[in-house]
PDB file of C-alpha atoms in Angstrom:
ATOM      1  CA  MET A   1      16.822  -8.598  14.551  1.00 36.00           C
ATOM      2  CA  ASN A   2      14.827 -11.572  14.608  1.00 37.00           C
ATOM      3  CA  ALA A   3      10.790 -11.897  14.055  1.00 39.00           C
ATOM      4  CA  LYS A   4       9.655 -11.529  17.135  1.00 41.00           C
ATOM      5  CA  GLU A   5      10.895  -8.309  17.424  1.00 60.00           C
ATOM      6  CA  HIS A   6      10.299  -6.870  14.921  1.00 75.00           C
ATOM      7  CA  GLY A   7       6.677  -8.670  15.354  1.00 94.00           C
ATOM      8  CA  ILE A   8       4.340  -9.584  12.719  1.00 98.00           C
ATOM      9  CA  ALA A   9       3.182  -7.402   9.201  1.00 98.00           C
ATOM     10  CA  VAL A  10       0.339  -7.546   6.854  1.00 98.00           C
ATOM     11  CA  VAL A  11       1.101  -6.489   3.563  1.00 98.00           C
ATOM     12  CA  THR A  12      -1.746  -6.498   0.588  1.00 98.00           C
ATOM     13  CA  GLY A  13      -1.147  -6.346  -3.063  1.00 97.00           C
ATOM     14  CA  ALA A  14       1.469  -8.628  -2.387  1.00 98.00           C
ATOM     15  CA  GLY A  15       1.787 -10.834  -5.191  1.00 97.00           C
ATOM     16  CA  SER A  16       3.632  -8.043  -7.795  1.00 95.00           C
ATOM     17  CA  GLY A  17       5.122  -4.852  -7.997  1.00 94.00           C
ATOM     18  CA  ILE A  18       5.411  -2.807  -4.723  1.00 95.00           C
ATOM     19  CA  GLY A  19       3.974  -5.286  -2.617  1.00 97.00           C
ATOM     20  CA  ARG A  20       5.979  -8.071  -3.634  1.00 97.00           C
ATOM     21  CA  ALA A  21       9.220  -6.271  -2.883  1.00 97.00           C
ATOM     22  CA  VAL A  22       7.859  -4.666   0.649  1.00 98.00           C
ATOM     23  CA  ALA A  23       7.080  -8.118   1.816  1.00 98.00           C
ATOM     24  CA  ALA A  24      10.525  -9.691   0.609  1.00 98.00           C
ATOM     25  CA  GLU A  25      11.858  -7.187   2.284  1.00 98.00           C
ATOM     26  CA  LEU A  26      10.240  -7.000   5.372  1.00 98.00           C
ATOM     27  CA  LEU A  27      10.755 -11.422   5.634  1.00 98.00           C
ATOM     28  CA  ARG A  28      14.218 -10.735   4.486  1.00 98.00           C
ATOM     29  CA  ALA A  29      14.342  -8.914   7.387  1.00 97.00           C
ATOM     30  CA  GLY A  30      13.054 -11.118  10.317  1.00 97.00           C
ATOM     31  CA  TRP A  31       9.519  -9.728  10.296  1.00 98.00           C
ATOM     32  CA  SER A  32       6.371 -12.564   9.728  1.00 98.00           C
ATOM     33  CA  VAL A  33       4.448 -11.469   6.980  1.00 98.00           C
ATOM     34  CA  ALA A  34       0.740 -12.733   6.096  1.00 98.00           C
ATOM     35  CA  LEU A  35       1.403 -12.235   2.358  1.00 98.00           C
ATOM     36  CA  ALA A  36      -2.324 -10.832   0.754  1.00 98.00           C
ATOM     37  CA  GLY A  37      -3.726 -10.996  -2.742  1.00 98.00           C
ATOM     38  CA  ARG A  38      -6.144 -12.032  -5.107  1.00 97.00           C
ATOM     39  CA  ARG A  39      -3.863 -15.072  -6.793  1.00 97.00           C
ATOM     40  CA  VAL A  40      -2.405 -17.445  -3.843  1.00 97.00           C
ATOM     41  CA  GLU A  41      -0.158 -18.285  -7.022  1.00 98.00           C
ATOM     42  CA  THR A  42       1.891 -15.442  -7.201  1.00 98.00           C
ATOM     43  CA  LEU A  43       1.795 -14.806  -3.497  1.00 98.00           C
ATOM     44  CA  ARG A  44       3.708 -18.358  -2.759  1.00 98.00           C
ATOM     45  CA  GLU A  45       6.665 -16.887  -5.549  1.00 98.00           C
ATOM     46  CA  THR A  46       6.824 -13.466  -3.638  1.00 98.00           C
ATOM     47  CA  ALA A  47       6.828 -16.108  -0.540  1.00 98.00           C
ATOM     48  CA  ALA A  48       9.729 -18.353  -2.052  1.00 98.00           C
ATOM     49  CA  LEU A  49      11.905 -15.436  -3.127  1.00 98.00           C
ATOM     50  CA  VAL A  50      12.976 -15.342   0.724  1.00 98.00           C
ATOM     51  CA  PRO A  51      13.527 -19.314   1.517  1.00 97.00           C
ATOM     52  CA  GLY A  52      12.988 -19.885   5.368  1.00 96.00           C
ATOM     53  CA  GLY A  53      10.997 -17.015   6.162  1.00 97.00           C
ATOM     54  CA  ALA A  54       7.686 -16.912   8.587  1.00 98.00           C
ATOM     55  CA  ALA A  55       4.892 -16.474   5.321  1.00 98.00           C
ATOM     56  CA  LEU A  56       1.336 -16.921   5.008  1.00 98.00           C
ATOM     57  CA  ALA A  57      -0.180 -16.778   1.699  1.00 98.00           C
ATOM     58  CA  VAL A  58      -3.824 -15.530   2.022  1.00 98.00           C
ATOM     59  CA  ARG A  59      -5.960 -15.240  -1.110  1.00 98.00           C
ATOM     60  CA  THR A  60      -7.952 -12.524  -0.415  1.00 98.00           C
ATOM     61  CA  ASP A  61     -10.063  -9.693  -2.876  1.00 98.00           C
ATOM     62  CA  VAL A  62      -9.371  -6.571  -0.428  1.00 98.00           C
ATOM     63  CA  SER A  63     -13.008  -4.838  -1.401  1.00 98.00           C
ATOM     64  CA  ARG A  64     -14.685  -7.898  -0.098  1.00 98.00           C
ATOM     65  CA  PRO A  65     -15.201  -7.375   3.693  1.00 98.00           C
ATOM     66  CA  GLU A  66     -15.645 -11.078   3.904  1.00 98.00           C
ATOM     67  CA  ASP A  67     -11.995 -11.737   2.301  1.00 98.00           C
ATOM     68  CA  VAL A  68     -10.559  -8.329   4.933  1.00 98.00           C
ATOM     69  CA  ALA A  69     -11.924 -10.490   7.927  1.00 98.00           C
ATOM     70  CA  ALA A  70     -10.705 -13.532   6.639  1.00 98.00           C
ATOM     71  CA  LEU A  71      -7.195 -12.521   5.929  1.00 98.00           C
ATOM     72  CA  PHE A  72      -6.714 -10.643   9.889  1.00 98.00           C
ATOM     73  CA  ALA A  73      -8.408 -13.401  11.474  1.00 98.00           C
ATOM     74  CA  ALA A  74      -5.356 -16.257   9.486  1.00 98.00           C
ATOM     75  CA  THR A  75      -3.045 -13.701  10.373  1.00 98.00           C
ATOM     76  CA  VAL A  76      -3.565 -13.790  13.909  1.00 98.00           C
ATOM     77  CA  GLU A  77      -4.041 -17.142  14.022  1.00 98.00           C
ATOM     78  CA  ARG A  78      -0.725 -18.272  12.518  1.00 98.00           C
ATOM     79  CA  PHE A  79       1.575 -15.167  14.278  1.00 98.00           C
ATOM     80  CA  GLY A  80      -0.902 -13.982  17.034  1.00 98.00           C
ATOM     81  CA  ARG A  81      -1.382 -10.465  16.379  1.00 98.00           C
ATOM     82  CA  VAL A  82      -1.132  -7.733  13.978  1.00 98.00           C
ATOM     83  CA  ASP A  83       1.895  -5.470  14.046  1.00 98.00           C
ATOM     84  CA  LEU A  84       2.159  -3.776  10.828  1.00 98.00           C
ATOM     85  CA  LEU A  85      -0.271  -2.990   7.761  1.00 98.00           C
ATOM     86  CA  PHE A  86       0.992  -2.067   4.787  1.00 98.00           C
ATOM     87  CA  ASN A  87      -2.131  -1.158   3.058  1.00 98.00           C
ATOM     88  CA  ASN A  88      -0.699  -1.652  -0.766  1.00 97.00           C
ATOM     89  CA  ALA A  89      -3.229  -2.837  -3.242  1.00 95.00           C
ATOM     90  CA  GLY A  90      -4.394  -0.525  -5.918  1.00 93.00           C
ATOM     91  CA  THR A  91      -5.195  -0.755  -9.342  1.00 93.00           C
ATOM     92  CA  PHE A  92      -5.132   2.117 -11.949  1.00 88.00           C
ATOM     93  CA  GLY A  93      -8.074   1.296 -13.859  1.00 87.00           C
ATOM     94  CA  PRO A  94      -8.226   1.324 -17.801  1.00 84.00           C
ATOM     95  CA  GLY A  95      -5.615   3.595 -18.568  1.00 76.00           C
ATOM     96  CA  GLY A  96      -5.589   7.024 -20.632  1.00 81.00           C
ATOM     97  CA  VAL A  97      -9.614   7.011 -20.740  1.00 90.00           C
ATOM     98  CA  PRO A  98     -11.222  10.613 -20.955  1.00 92.00           C
ATOM     99  CA  VAL A  99     -13.181  11.535 -18.202  1.00 94.00           C
ATOM    100  CA  GLU A 100     -16.710  11.255 -20.318  1.00 96.00           C
ATOM    101  CA  GLU A 101     -15.831   7.967 -21.732  1.00 95.00           C
ATOM    102  CA  LEU A 102     -15.074   6.278 -18.321  1.00 96.00           C
ATOM    103  CA  SER A 103     -17.891   3.585 -17.714  1.00 96.00           C
ATOM    104  CA  TYR A 104     -19.543   3.596 -13.648  1.00 97.00           C
ATOM    105  CA  GLU A 105     -18.325   0.219 -13.894  1.00 97.00           C
ATOM    106  CA  ALA A 106     -14.152   1.456 -14.374  1.00 96.00           C
ATOM    107  CA  TRP A 107     -14.760   3.955 -11.633  1.00 96.00           C
ATOM    108  CA  ARG A 108     -16.412   2.322  -8.862  1.00 97.00           C
ATOM    109  CA  HIS A 109     -13.592  -0.619  -9.541  1.00 97.00           C
ATOM    110  CA  VAL A 110     -10.973   1.720  -8.787  1.00 97.00           C
ATOM    111  CA  VAL A 111     -13.018   2.992  -5.813  1.00 97.00           C
ATOM    112  CA  ASP A 112     -13.508  -0.523  -4.531  1.00 97.00           C
ATOM    113  CA  THR A 113     -10.049  -1.237  -4.703  1.00 97.00           C
ATOM    114  CA  ASN A 114      -7.676   1.744  -3.887  1.00 97.00           C
ATOM    115  CA  LEU A 115     -10.547   3.424  -1.213  1.00 98.00           C
ATOM    116  CA  ASN A 116     -12.881   0.837  -0.351  1.00 98.00           C
ATOM    117  CA  GLY A 117     -10.263  -2.206   0.107  1.00 98.00           C
ATOM    118  CA  ALA A 118      -7.630   0.414   2.237  1.00 98.00           C
ATOM    119  CA  PHE A 119     -10.244   1.832   4.545  1.00 98.00           C
ATOM    120  CA  LEU A 120     -11.345  -2.148   5.277  1.00 98.00           C
ATOM    121  CA  CYS A 121      -8.217  -3.081   5.517  1.00 98.00           C
ATOM    122  CA  ALA A 122      -7.088   0.092   8.034  1.00 98.00           C
ATOM    123  CA  GLN A 123     -10.105  -0.992   9.588  1.00 98.00           C
ATOM    124  CA  ALA A 124      -9.302  -4.505  10.344  1.00 98.00           C
ATOM    125  CA  ALA A 125      -5.771  -4.039  11.332  1.00 98.00           C
ATOM    126  CA  TYR A 126      -7.295  -0.415  13.426  1.00 98.00           C
ATOM    127  CA  ARG A 127      -9.617  -3.406  15.905  1.00 98.00           C
ATOM    128  CA  GLN A 128      -6.707  -5.884  15.665  1.00 98.00           C
ATOM    129  CA  MET A 129      -3.854  -3.218  17.367  1.00 98.00           C
ATOM    130  CA  LYS A 130      -6.714  -1.753  19.665  1.00 98.00           C
ATOM    131  CA  GLU A 131      -7.661  -4.777  21.398  1.00 98.00           C
ATOM    132  CA  GLN A 132      -4.242  -6.652  21.710  1.00 98.00           C
ATOM    133  CA  ASP A 133      -1.789  -6.807  24.385  1.00 97.00           C
ATOM    134  CA  PRO A 134       0.265  -5.282  24.230  1.00 97.00           C
ATOM    135  CA  GLN A 135      -1.919  -2.666  22.335  1.00 98.00           C
ATOM    136  CA  GLY A 136      -0.537  -0.749  19.034  1.00 98.00           C
ATOM    137  CA  GLY A 137       0.829  -0.656  15.723  1.00 98.00           C
ATOM    138  CA  ARG A 138       1.241   0.984  12.361  1.00 98.00           C
ATOM    139  CA  ILE A 139      -0.286   1.455   9.292  1.00 98.00           C
ATOM    140  CA  ILE A 140       1.329   2.700   6.170  1.00 98.00           C
ATOM    141  CA  ASN A 141      -0.671   3.287   3.539  1.00 98.00           C
ATOM    142  CA  ASN A 142       0.046   3.394  -0.260  1.00 97.00           C
ATOM    143  CA  GLY A 143      -0.824   7.064  -1.635  1.00 94.00           C
ATOM    144  CA  SER A 144       1.063   8.197  -4.840  1.00 92.00           C
ATOM    145  CA  ILE A 145       2.402  10.895  -6.449  1.00 91.00           C
ATOM    146  CA  SER A 146      -0.785  11.143  -8.006  1.00 90.00           C
ATOM    147  CA  ALA A 147      -2.323  12.017  -4.053  1.00 91.00           C
ATOM    148  CA  HIS A 148      -1.297  14.960  -4.861  1.00 91.00           C
ATOM    149  CA  THR A 149      -0.901  16.315  -8.793  1.00 90.00           C
ATOM    150  CA  PRO A 150      -2.956  14.351 -11.317  1.00 86.00           C
ATOM    151  CA  ARG A 151      -1.461  12.547 -15.013  1.00 86.00           C
ATOM    152  CA  PRO A 152      -4.146  13.495 -17.571  1.00 82.00           C
ATOM    153  CA  HIS A 153      -6.768  10.793 -17.865  1.00 88.00           C
ATOM    154  CA  SER A 154      -6.744   9.558 -14.607  1.00 90.00           C
ATOM    155  CA  VAL A 155      -9.520  10.934 -12.326  1.00 95.00           C
ATOM    156  CA  ALA A 156     -10.997   7.793 -11.071  1.00 95.00           C
ATOM    157  CA  TYR A 157      -6.743   6.919  -9.245  1.00 94.00           C
ATOM    158  CA  THR A 158      -6.329  10.407  -8.606  1.00 95.00           C
ATOM    159  CA  ALA A 159      -9.668  10.937  -6.719  1.00 96.00           C
ATOM    160  CA  THR A 160      -9.248   7.383  -5.141  1.00 97.00           C
ATOM    161  CA  LYS A 161      -5.525   8.604  -3.923  1.00 97.00           C
ATOM    162  CA  HIS A 162      -6.451  11.978  -2.749  1.00 97.00           C
ATOM    163  CA  ALA A 163      -8.456  10.168  -0.750  1.00 97.00           C
ATOM    164  CA  LEU A 164      -6.301   7.803   0.617  1.00 98.00           C
ATOM    165  CA  THR A 165      -4.672  11.150   2.030  1.00 98.00           C
ATOM    166  CA  GLY A 166      -8.017  12.103   4.255  1.00 98.00           C
ATOM    167  CA  LEU A 167      -7.862   8.377   5.274  1.00 98.00           C
ATOM    168  CA  THR A 168      -4.884   8.708   6.281  1.00 98.00           C
ATOM    169  CA  LYS A 169      -4.759  11.780   8.849  1.00 98.00           C
ATOM    170  CA  SER A 170      -8.350  10.525  10.029  1.00 98.00           C
ATOM    171  CA  LEU A 171      -6.248   7.479  11.337  1.00 98.00           C
ATOM    172  CA  SER A 172      -3.526   9.040  12.374  1.00 98.00           C
ATOM    173  CA  LEU A 173      -5.735  11.221  14.632  1.00 98.00           C
ATOM    174  CA  ASP A 174      -7.796   8.438  16.180  1.00 98.00           C
ATOM    175  CA  GLY A 175      -5.237   6.109  16.127  1.00 98.00           C
ATOM    176  CA  ARG A 176      -3.523   7.946  18.825  1.00 98.00           C
ATOM    177  CA  PRO A 177      -4.683   6.768  21.918  1.00 98.00           C
ATOM    178  CA  TYR A 178      -4.121   3.181  21.462  1.00 98.00           C
ATOM    179  CA  ARG A 179      -0.844   3.942  19.731  1.00 98.00           C
ATOM    180  CA  ILE A 180      -1.310   3.478  16.756  1.00 98.00           C
ATOM    181  CA  ALA A 181       0.466   5.475  14.101  1.00 98.00           C
ATOM    182  CA  VAL A 182      -0.943   5.746  11.144  1.00 98.00           C
ATOM    183  CA  GLY A 183       2.009   7.292   7.674  1.00 98.00           C
ATOM    184  CA  GLN A 184       1.599   7.463   4.198  1.00 98.00           C
ATOM    185  CA  ILE A 185       3.878   6.560   1.446  1.00 97.00           C
ATOM    186  CA  ASP A 186       3.521   8.716  -2.071  1.00 96.00           C
ATOM    187  CA  ILE A 187       5.334   6.611  -4.707  1.00 93.00           C
ATOM    188  CA  GLY A 188       6.708   7.849  -7.764  1.00 88.00           C
ATOM    189  CA  ASN A 189       7.875   5.935 -11.194  1.00 84.00           C
ATOM    190  CA  ALA A 190       9.044   2.500  -9.651  1.00 83.00           C
ATOM    191  CA  ALA A 191       9.510  -0.005 -12.035  1.00 77.00           C
ATOM    192  CA  THR A 192       7.113  -2.227 -11.770  1.00 74.00           C
ATOM    193  CA  ASP A 193       4.682  -3.898 -14.450  1.00 71.00           C
ATOM    194  CA  MET A 194       2.517  -1.115 -13.451  1.00 66.00           C
ATOM    195  CA  THR A 195       4.887   1.170 -14.700  1.00 66.00           C
ATOM    196  CA  ALA A 196       6.702  -0.156 -17.711  1.00 66.00           C
ATOM    197  CA  GLY A 197       4.784   2.040 -19.787  1.00 71.00           C
ATOM    198  CA  MET A 198       6.593   5.043 -19.167  1.00 72.00           C
ATOM    199  CA  ARG A 199       9.679   4.256 -20.005  1.00 67.00           C
ATOM    200  CA  THR A 200       8.612   3.762 -23.631  1.00 76.00           C
ATOM    201  CA  GLY A 201       6.245   6.938 -22.653  1.00 79.00           C
ATOM    202  CA  ALA A 202       3.815   8.561 -20.945  1.00 81.00           C
ATOM    203  CA  LEU A 203       0.963  11.591 -21.844  1.00 80.00           C
ATOM    204  CA  GLN A 204       2.236  14.368 -20.467  1.00 81.00           C
ATOM    205  CA  ALA A 205       0.040  17.575 -19.204  1.00 80.00           C
ATOM    206  CA  ASN A 206       0.867  19.465 -22.700  1.00 79.00           C
ATOM    207  CA  GLY A 207      -0.064  16.464 -24.628  1.00 79.00           C
ATOM    208  CA  GLU A 208       3.181  15.528 -25.302  1.00 80.00           C
ATOM    209  CA  VAL A 209       4.097  11.512 -24.878  1.00 82.00           C
ATOM    210  CA  VAL A 210       7.536  11.376 -23.059  1.00 81.00           C
ATOM    211  CA  PRO A 211       9.350   8.917 -21.690  1.00 77.00           C
ATOM    212  CA  GLU A 212      10.089   9.138 -18.008  1.00 82.00           C
ATOM    213  CA  PRO A 213      12.490   8.174 -16.294  1.00 80.00           C
ATOM    214  CA  VAL A 214      12.009   5.683 -13.072  1.00 86.00           C
ATOM    215  CA  MET A 215      13.996   4.241  -9.761  1.00 84.00           C
ATOM    216  CA  ASP A 216      14.518   0.757  -8.817  1.00 93.00           C
ATOM    217  CA  VAL A 217      11.234  -0.738  -6.385  1.00 94.00           C
ATOM    218  CA  ALA A 218      13.941  -1.909  -3.842  1.00 95.00           C
ATOM    219  CA  ASP A 219      14.486   1.488  -2.954  1.00 94.00           C
ATOM    220  CA  VAL A 220      10.347   2.255  -1.935  1.00 95.00           C
ATOM    221  CA  ALA A 221      10.673  -1.426  -0.041  1.00 97.00           C
ATOM    222  CA  ARG A 222      13.731   0.069   2.157  1.00 97.00           C
ATOM    223  CA  THR A 223      11.944   2.967   2.617  1.00 97.00           C
ATOM    224  CA  VAL A 224       8.920   1.131   3.795  1.00 98.00           C
ATOM    225  CA  ARG A 225      10.968  -0.614   5.661  1.00 98.00           C
ATOM    226  CA  HIS A 226      12.488   2.246   7.597  1.00 98.00           C
ATOM    227  CA  MET A 227       9.090   3.658   8.364  1.00 98.00           C
ATOM    228  CA  ALA A 228       7.536   0.143   9.611  1.00 98.00           C
ATOM    229  CA  GLU A 229      11.088   0.029  12.015  1.00 97.00           C
ATOM    230  CA  LEU A 230      10.165   2.808  13.950  1.00 97.00           C
ATOM    231  CA  PRO A 231       9.173   2.817  17.554  1.00 97.00           C
ATOM    232  CA  LEU A 232       5.301   4.024  18.305  1.00 97.00           C
ATOM    233  CA  GLU A 233       6.705   6.902  19.902  1.00 97.00           C
ATOM    234  CA  ALA A 234       7.677   7.698  15.702  1.00 98.00           C
ATOM    235  CA  ASN A 235       5.898   8.241  12.659  1.00 98.00           C
ATOM    236  CA  VAL A 236       6.564   9.166   9.456  1.00 98.00           C
ATOM    237  CA  GLN A 237       3.326  10.690   8.271  1.00 98.00           C
ATOM    238  CA  PHE A 238       4.272  11.777   5.126  1.00 98.00           C
ATOM    239  CA  ALA A 239       6.908  10.499   2.740  1.00 97.00           C
ATOM    240  CA  THR A 240       7.573  10.823  -1.227  1.00 96.00           C
ATOM    241  CA  VAL A 241       9.735   8.591  -2.584  1.00 94.00           C
ATOM    242  CA  LEU A 242      10.109   8.954  -6.239  1.00 93.00           C
ATOM    243  CA  ALA A 243      12.206   8.461  -9.373  1.00 92.00           C
ATOM    244  CA  THR A 244      14.650  11.614  -8.816  1.00 90.00           C
ATOM    245  CA  THR A 245      13.524  13.607 -12.759  1.00 88.00           C
ATOM    246  CA  MET A 246      10.763  12.367 -13.275  1.00 87.00           C
ATOM    247  CA  PRO A 247       7.732  15.593 -14.244  1.00 84.00           C
ATOM    248  CA  TYR A 248       6.482  16.579 -11.007  1.00 84.00           C
ATOM    249  CA  VAL A 249       8.315  19.278  -9.590  1.00 75.00           C
ATOM    250  CA  GLY A 250       8.709  22.634 -11.144  1.00 65.00           C
ATOM    251  CA  ARG A 251       7.293  22.901 -14.736  1.00 53.00           C
ATOM    252  CA  GLY A 252       7.753  19.240 -15.760  1.00 55.00           C
TER     253      GLY A 252
END
């Protein structure tokens, strides 16, 4: 398919990790992609992974309403519309900090990025998708295994990821009259810089520190692309993609 058939995507957190992998997957498939992130240099590195791809790098702090407004304005100015938002930007915050020691500033930083940023981007996408012709589009929120169950010492990250599930459900309901499909992908142990420490040892609920398996981030990207390329009459409401033997189901 060509870019016109696939449409226009906005990917936040596109300068690294899952965002970079998804953006590259979409570009290779013929999507036009607005790459959003805090550092333009890393966004350009993402774009360079697919020479000739229709990419637009936009420096964006998703926690700032004016940055988000500028991101969507630049996307529409360049490409004409928005068919997909992959709401991916996020931060774990200070790792391994007990709840009683977590500073309010650290809590706010995680909430501002993971929850407020996701809301601002979804709101901007929703407004554009509602008014454009033809009407509609798709929003895919990046949840996490932590949207289901926490790791030790992860209160801010876990709280925001649980909140994203509510955001997804509410947006999905409110988007129905306008052909706006909203779903969520919950990812466990994709191999990125953010999860690098898990391969050497991660704190478990019983207090042990053990290595955890990871999966290729490309498998996550292919899953997001599958969700993105469904017709708007079909929606993956929730998908869980995880390293098969990671400690999640069962007793582990």
